[in-house]
Coordinates of N, CA, C and O in Angstrom, one line a residue:
M100 N 93.2 -50.4 27.4 CA 93.0 -49.5 26.3 C 91.8 -49.8 25.4 O 91.3 -48.9 24.8
V101 N 91.5 -51.0 25.5 CA 90.4 -51.5 24.7 C 89.1 -50.8 25.2 O 88.3 -50.4 24.4
S102 N 89.0 -50.7 26.5 CA 87.7 -50.2 26.9 C 87.7 -48.7 26.7 O 86.6 -48.1 26.5
A103 N 88.9 -48.0 26.7 CA 88.9 -46.6 26.4 C 88.5 -46.4 24.9 O 87.9 -45.4 24.5
C104 N 89.0 -47.3 24.1 CA 88.7 -47.2 22.7 C 87.2 -47.4 22.4 O 86.6 -46.7 21.6
R105 N 86.6 -48.4 23.1 CA 85.2 -48.6 23.0 C 84.4 -47.4 23.5 O 83.4 -47.0 22.9
Y106 N 84.9 -46.9 24.6 CA 84.3 -45.7 25.1 C 84.4 -44.5 24.1 O 83.4 -43.8 23.9
D107 N 85.5 -44.3 23.4 CA 85.6 -43.3 22.4 C 84.7 -43.5 21.2 O 84.1 -42.6 20.7
V108 N 84.6 -44.8 20.8 CA 83.7 -45.2 19.7 C 82.3 -44.9 20.1 O 81.5 -44.3 19.3
A109 N 81.9 -45.3 21.3 CA 80.5 -45.1 21.8 C 80.3 -43.6 21.9 O 79.2 -43.1 21.6
L110 N 81.3 -42.8 22.4 CA 81.1 -41.4 22.5 C 81.0 -40.7 21.2 O 80.1 -39.9 21.0
D111 N 81.8 -41.2 20.2 CA 81.7 -40.7 18.9 C 80.3 -41.0 18.3 O 79.7 -40.1 17.6
A112 N 79.8 -42.2 18.5 CA 78.5 -42.6 18.0 C 77.4 -41.8 18.6 O 76.5 -41.3 17.9
A113 N 77.5 -41.5 19.9 CA 76.5 -40.7 20.6 C 76.6 -39.3 20.1 O 75.6 -38.6 19.9
L114 N 77.8 -38.8 19.9 CA 77.9 -37.4 19.4 C 77.4 -37.3 18.0 O 76.6 -36.3 17.7
K115 N 77.7 -38.3 17.2 CA 77.1 -38.3 15.8 C 75.6 -38.4 15.8 O 74.9 -37.7 15.1
S116 N 75.1 -39.2 16.7 CA 73.6 -39.4 16.8 C 73.0 -38.1 17.3 O 72.0 -37.7 16.8
E117 N 73.7 -37.4 18.2 CA 73.2 -36.1 18.7 C 73.2 -35.1 17.6 O 72.3 -34.3 17.5
Q118 N 74.2 -35.1 16.8 CA 74.3 -34.1 15.7 C 73.2 -34.4 14.7 O 72.6 -33.4 14.2
E119 N 73.0 -35.6 14.4 CA 71.9 -36.0 13.4 C 70.6 -35.6 14.0 O 69.7 -35.1 13.3
N120 N 70.4 -35.8 15.3 CA 69.1 -35.5 16.0 C 68.9 -34.0 15.9 O 67.8 -33.5 15.6
M121 N 70.0 -33.2 16.2 CA 69.9 -31.7 16.1 C 69.6 -31.3 14.7 O 68.8 -30.4 14.5
Q122 N 70.2 -31.9 13.7 CA 70.0 -31.6 12.3 C 68.5 -31.9 11.9 O 67.9 -31.1 11.3
L123 N 68.0 -33.0 12.4 CA 66.6 -33.4 12.1 C 65.7 -32.4 12.7 O 64.7 -32.0 12.1
R124 N 65.9 -32.0 14.0 CA 65.1 -31.0 14.6 C 65.1 -29.7 13.9 O 64.1 -29.1 13.7
A125 N 66.3 -29.3 13.5 CA 66.4 -28.0 12.7 C 65.7 -28.1 11.4 O 65.0 -27.2 11.0
D126 N 65.8 -29.3 10.7 CA 65.0 -29.5 9.5 C 63.5 -29.5 9.7 O 62.7 -28.9 9.0
L127 N 63.1 -30.1 10.8 CA 61.6 -30.1 11.2 C 61.2 -28.7 11.5 O 60.1 -28.3 11.0
I128 N 62.0 -27.9 12.2 CA 61.6 -26.6 12.5 C 61.5 -25.7 11.2 O 60.5 -25.0 11.0
A129 N 62.5 -25.9 10.3 CA 62.5 -25.2 9.0 C 61.2 -25.6 8.2 O 60.6 -24.7 7.6
L130 N 60.9 -26.9 8.2 CA 59.8 -27.4 7.4 C 58.5 -26.8 8.0 O 57.6 -26.4 7.3
E131 N 58.4 -26.8 9.3 CA 57.2 -26.3 10.0 C 57.0 -24.8 9.7 O 55.9 -24.3 9.4
Q132 N 58.2 -24.0 9.7 CA 58.1 -22.6 9.4 C 57.7 -22.4 7.9 O 56.9 -21.5 7.6
S133 N 58.3 -23.2 7.1 CA 57.9 -23.1 5.6 C 56.4 -23.5 5.4 O 55.7 -22.8 4.6
K134 N 56.0 -24.5 6.1 CA 54.5 -24.8 6.1 C 53.7 -23.7 6.5 O 52.7 -23.3 5.9
Q135 N 54.0 -23.0 7.7 CA 53.3 -21.9 8.2 C 53.3 -20.7 7.2 O 52.2 -20.1 7.0
R136 N 54.4 -20.5 6.6 CA 54.5 -19.4 5.6 C 53.6 -19.7 4.4 O 52.8 -18.8 3.9
A137 N 53.6 -20.9 4.0 CA 52.8 -21.3 2.8 C 51.3 -21.2 3.2 O 50.5 -20.8 2.4
I138 N 50.9 -21.6 4.4 CA 49.5 -21.5 4.8 C 49.1 -20.0 4.9 O 48.0 -19.7 4.4
E139 N 50.0 -19.2 5.5 CA 49.7 -17.8 5.6 C 49.5 -17.1 4.2 O 48.6 -16.3 4.0
E140 N 50.4 -17.5 3.3 CA 50.4 -17.0 1.9 C 49.1 -17.4 1.2 O 48.4 -16.6 0.6
A141 N 48.7 -18.7 1.4 CA 47.5 -19.2 0.8 C 46.3 -18.5 1.4 O 45.3 -18.2 0.7
R142 N 46.3 -18.3 2.7 CA 45.2 -17.6 3.3 C 45.1 -16.2 2.8 O 44.0 -15.6 2.5
A143 N 46.2 -15.5 2.7 CA 46.3 -14.1 2.2 C 45.7 -14.1 0.7 O 44.9 -13.2 0.4
E144 N 46.2 -15.0 -0.1 CA 45.7 -15.1 -1.5 C 44.2 -15.3 -1.5 O 43.5 -14.7 -2.3
A145 N 43.7 -16.3 -0.7 CA 42.3 -16.6 -0.7 C 41.5 -15.4 -0.2 O 40.4 -15.1 -0.7
A146 N 42.0 -14.7 0.8 CA 41.3 -13.5 1.3 C 41.3 -12.4 0.3 O 40.2 -11.7 0.1
S147 N 42.4 -12.2 -0.4 CA 42.4 -11.2 -1.5 C 41.5 -11.6 -2.6 O 40.7 -10.7 -3.1
A148 N 41.5 -12.9 -3.0 CA 40.5 -13.3 -4.1 C 39.1 -13.1 -3.6 O 38.2 -12.7 -4.4
A149 N 38.8 -13.5 -2.4 CA 37.4 -13.4 -1.9 C 37.0 -11.9 -1.8 O 35.9 -11.6 -2.2
A150 N 37.9 -11.1 -1.4 CA 37.6 -9.6 -1.4 C 37.3 -9.1 -2.8 O 36.4 -8.3 -3.0
S151 N 38.1 -9.5 -3.7 CA 37.9 -9.1 -5.1 C 36.6 -9.6 -5.6 O 35.8 -8.8 -6.2
Q152 N 36.3 -10.8 -5.3 CA 35.0 -11.4 -5.8 C 33.8 -10.7 -5.1 O 32.8 -10.4 -5.7
R153 N 34.0 -10.4 -3.8 CA 32.9 -9.7 -3.0 C 32.7 -8.3 -3.6 O 31.6 -7.9 -3.8
G154 N 33.8 -7.7 -4.0 CA 33.7 -6.4 -4.6 C 33.0 -6.4 -5.9 O 32.1 -5.6 -6.2
E155 N 33.3 -7.4 -6.7 CA 32.7 -7.6 -8.0 C 31.2 -7.9 -7.8 O 30.3 -7.4 -8.5
L156 N 30.9 -8.8 -6.9 CA 29.5 -9.2 -6.6 C 28.7 -8.0 -6.1 O 27.6 -7.8 -6.5
A157 N 29.4 -7.2 -5.2 CA 28.7 -6.0 -4.7 C 28.4 -5.0 -5.9 O 27.3 -4.4 -5.9
R158 N 29.3 -4.9 -6.8 CA 29.1 -4.0 -7.9 C 28.0 -4.5 -8.8 O 27.1 -3.7 -9.2
R159 N 28.0 -5.8 -9.1 CA 26.9 -6.4 -9.9 C 25.6 -6.3 -9.2 O 24.5 -6.0 -9.8
L160 N 25.6 -6.5 -7.9 CA 24.3 -6.3 -7.1 C 23.8 -4.9 -7.2 O 22.6 -4.7 -7.4
H161 N 24.7 -4.0 -7.1 CA 24.3 -2.6 -7.1 C 23.7 -2.2 -8.5 O 22.7 -1.6 -8.6
E162 N 24.3 -2.7 -9.6 CA 23.8 -2.5 -10.9 C 22.5 -3.1 -11.1 O 21.6 -2.5 -11.7
A163 N 22.3 -4.4 -10.6 CA 21.0 -5.1 -10.7 C 19.9 -4.3 -9.9 O 18.8 -4.2 -10.4
E164 N 20.3 -3.8 -8.8 CA 19.3 -3.0 -8.0 C 18.9 -1.8 -8.7 O 17.7 -1.4 -8.7
Q165 N 19.9 -1.1 -9.4 CA 19.5 0.1 -10.1 C 18.6 -0.2 -11.3 O 17.7 0.5 -11.6
R166 N 18.9 -1.3 -12.0 CA 18.1 -1.7 -13.1 C 16.7 -2.1 -12.6 O 15.7 -1.7 -13.3
A167 N 16.6 -2.7 -11.5 CA 15.3 -3.1 -10.9 C 14.5 -1.8 -10.5 O 13.3 -1.8 -10.8
Q168 N 15.2 -0.8 -10.0 CA 14.5 0.4 -9.6 C 14.0 1.1 -10.8 O 12.9 1.6 -10.9
K169 N 14.8 1.1 -11.9 CA 14.4 1.8 -13.1 C 13.2 1.0 -13.7 O 12.2 1.6 -14.2
A170 N 13.3 -0.3 -13.7 CA 12.2 -1.1 -14.2 C 10.9 -0.9 -13.4 O 9.8 -0.8 -14.0
E171 N 11.0 -0.8 -12.1 CA 9.8 -0.5 -11.3 C 9.3 0.9 -11.6 O 8.0 1.0 -11.6
A172 N 10.1 1.8 -11.8 CA 9.7 3.2 -12.1 C 8.9 3.2 -13.5 O 7.9 3.8 -13.6
R173 N 9.5 2.4 -14.5 CA 8.8 2.3 -15.8 C 7.5 1.6 -15.6 O 6.5 2.0 -16.3
A174 N 7.5 0.6 -14.8 CA 6.2 -0.2 -14.6 C 5.2 0.7 -14.0 O 4.0 0.7 -14.4
E175 N 5.6 1.5 -13.0 CA 4.7 2.4 -12.3 C 4.1 3.5 -13.3 O 3.0 3.8 -13.3
A176 N 5.0 4.0 -14.1 CA 4.6 5.0 -15.1 C 3.7 4.3 -16.1 O 2.7 5.0 -16.5
A177 N 3.9 3.1 -16.5 CA 3.0 2.4 -17.5 C 1.7 2.2 -16.8 O 0.6 2.3 -17.5
L178 N 1.7 1.8 -15.6 CA 0.4 1.6 -14.9 C -0.4 2.9 -14.8 O -1.6 2.9 -15.0
Q179 N 0.3 4.0 -14.5 CA -0.3 5.3 -14.4 C -0.9 5.7 -15.8 O -2.0 6.2 -15.9
E180 N -0.1 5.5 -16.8 CA -0.5 5.8 -18.2 C -1.7 5.0 -18.5 O -2.7 5.5 -19.1
A181 N -1.7 3.7 -18.1 CA -2.9 2.8 -18.4 C -4.1 3.3 -17.7 O -5.2 3.4 -18.3
A182 N -4.0 3.7 -16.4 CA -5.1 4.3 -15.7 C -5.6 5.6 -16.3 O -6.8 5.8 -16.4
D183 N -4.7 6.4 -16.7 CA -5.1 7.7 -17.4 C -5.8 7.4 -18.7 O -6.8 8.0 -19.0
S184 N -5.3 6.4 -19.4 CA -6.0 6.0 -20.7 C -7.4 5.5 -20.4 O -8.3 5.7 -21.2
R185 N -7.5 4.7 -19.4 CA -8.9 4.2 -19.0 C -9.8 5.3 -18.7 O -11.0 5.3 -19.1
D186 N -9.3 6.3 -18.0 CA -10.1 7.5 -17.6 C -10.5 8.2 -18.9 O -11.7 8.6 -19.0
V187 N -9.5 8.4 -19.8 CA -9.8 9.1 -21.1 C -10.8 8.3 -21.9 O -11.8 8.9 -22.4
A188 N -10.7 7.0 -21.9 CA -11.6 6.1 -22.6 C -13.0 6.2 -22.0 O -14.0 6.3 -22.8
A189 N -13.1 6.2 -20.7 CA -14.4 6.3 -20.1 C -15.0 7.7 -20.4 O -16.2 7.8 -20.7
D190 N -14.2 8.8 -20.3 CA -14.8 10.1 -20.7 C -15.2 10.1 -22.1 O -16.3 10.7 -22.4
A191 N -14.4 9.5 -23.0 CA -14.8 9.5 -24.4 C -16.1 8.7 -24.7 O -16.9 9.1 -25.5
T192 N -16.2 7.6 -23.9 CA -17.4 6.8 -24.1 C -18.6 7.6 -23.6 O -19.7 7.6 -24.2
A193 N -18.5 8.2 -22.5 CA -19.6 9.0 -21.9 C -20.0 10.2 -22.9 O -21.1 10.5 -23.2
E194 N -18.9 10.8 -23.5 CA -19.2 11.9 -24.4 C -19.8 11.4 -25.7 O -20.8 12.0 -26.2
A195 N -19.4 10.2 -26.1 CA -20.0 9.6 -27.3 C -21.5 9.3 -27.1 O -22.3 9.5 -27.9
T196 N -21.7 8.7 -25.9 CA -23.1 8.4 -25.5 C -24.0 9.7 -25.5 O -25.1 9.7 -26.0
Q197 N -23.4 10.7 -24.9 CA -24.1 12.0 -24.9 C -24.4 12.5 -26.3 O -25.5 13.0 -26.6
Y198 N -23.4 12.5 -27.2 CA -23.6 12.9 -28.6 C -24.6 12.1 -29.3 O -25.4 12.6 -30.1
R199 N -24.6 10.7 -29.1 CA -25.6 9.9 -29.7 C -27.0 10.3 -29.3 O -27.9 10.3 -30.1
D200 N -27.1 10.5 -27.9 CA -28.5 10.9 -27.4 C -28.9 12.2 -28.1 O -30.1 12.4 -28.5
Q201 N -28.0 13.2 -28.1 CA -28.3 14.5 -28.8 C -28.7 14.3 -30.3 O -29.6 14.9 -30.8
N202 N -27.9 13.4 -30.9 CA -28.1 13.2 -32.3 C -29.5 12.5 -32.5 O -30.3 12.9 -33.4
R203 N -29.9 11.6 -31.6 CA -31.2 11.0 -31.7 C -32.3 12.0 -31.5 O -33.3 12.0 -32.2
E204 N -32.1 12.9 -30.5 CA -33.1 13.9 -30.3 C -33.2 14.9 -31.5 O -34.4 15.2 -31.9
L205 N -32.1 15.3 -32.1 CA -32.1 16.2 -33.2 C -32.8 15.5 -34.4 O -33.6 16.1 -35.2
K206 N -32.5 14.2 -34.6 CA -33.1 13.5 -35.7 C -34.6 13.4 -35.5 O -35.4 13.6 -36.5
Q207 N -35.1 13.2 -34.3 CA -36.5 13.1 -34.0 C -37.1 14.5 -34.2 O -38.2 14.6 -34.8
K208 N -36.5 15.6 -33.8 CA -37.0 16.9 -34.1 C -37.1 17.2 -35.6 O -38.1 17.7 -36.1
M209 N -36.0 16.8 -36.3 CA -36.0 17.0 -37.7 C -37.1 16.2 -38.4 O -37.8 16.7 -39.3
F210 N -37.3 15.0 -38.0 CA -38.4 14.2 -38.5 C -39.8 14.8 -38.2 O -40.6 14.9 -39.1
D211 N -39.9 15.2 -37.0 CA -41.2 15.8 -36.6 C -41.4 17.1 -37.4 O -42.6 17.3 -37.8
E212 N -40.5 17.9 -37.6 CA -40.7 19.2 -38.3 C -40.8 18.9 -39.8 O -41.4 19.7 -40.5
S213 N -40.3 17.8 -40.3 CA -40.4 17.6 -41.8 C -41.7 17.0 -42.1 O -42.2 17.0 -43.2
S214 N -42.4 16.4 -41.2 CA -43.7 15.8 -41.5 C -44.8 16.9 -41.4 O -45.0 17.5 -40.3
W215 N -45.4 17.2 -42.4 CA -46.4 18.3 -42.4 C -47.6 18.1 -41.6 O -48.2 19.0 -41.0
S216 N -47.9 16.8 -41.4 CA -49.1 16.5 -40.6 C -48.8 16.8 -39.1 O -49.8 16.9 -38.3
K217 N -47.6 16.9 -38.7 CA -47.3 17.1 -37.3 C -47.2 18.5 -37.0 O -47.1 18.9 -35.8
R218 N -47.2 19.4 -38.0 CA -47.1 20.8 -37.7 C -48.3 21.4 -37.0 O -49.4 20.9 -37.3
P219 N -48.2 22.3 -36.2 CA -49.3 22.9 -35.5 C -50.4 23.4 -36.4 O -51.6 23.3 -36.1
L220 N -50.1 24.0 -37.5 CA -51.1 24.7 -38.4 C -51.6 23.7 -39.4 O -52.6 24.0 -40.1
A221 N -51.1 22.5 -39.4 CA -51.5 21.5 -40.4 C -52.9 21.0 -40.0 O -53.7 20.7 -40.9
E222 N -53.3 21.0 -38.8 CA -54.7 20.6 -38.4 C -55.7 21.6 -39.1 O -56.8 21.1 -39.5
Q223 N -55.4 22.8 -39.1 CA -56.3 23.8 -39.7 C -56.5 23.6 -41.2 O -57.6 23.7 -41.7
V224 N -55.4 23.2 -41.8 CA -55.5 23.0 -43.3 C -56.3 21.8 -43.6 O -57.1 21.7 -44.5
T225 N -56.1 20.7 -42.8 CA -56.8 19.5 -43.1 C -58.3 19.6 -42.7 O -59.1 18.8 -43.2
Q226 N -58.7 20.5 -41.8 CA -60.1 20.5 -41.4 C -60.9 21.3 -42.4 O -62.1 21.2 -42.4
K227 N -60.4 22.1 -43.2 CA -61.1 22.9 -44.2 C -61.6 22.2 -45.3 O -61.7 21.4 -45.9

């Protein structure tokens, strides 16, 4: 009977060991599943956060591009206005030069006519 008793004790120990082994395997499977869920949740959160940030960055980029386009349009308008102003200034300078020349000619004519010795009939008066 001693050997049957040893056999029962060994059988009980093996059964207990097998039960512990099965429990550890179940715990490992549960931990692995929990780990996988945590990883999936973290990935989903990261993807959501990245999508949100990409959306915000896309919006800010769009706003910056619009501001840049407006600035370029204002710069182009300013360059055109400057070119127009240079053209007006060149025209005004040419007109001023023309008026100075006319003024010089008129002054010379006025001087010539005011001097009695330069008049055509003045020679006859001085010769008598």
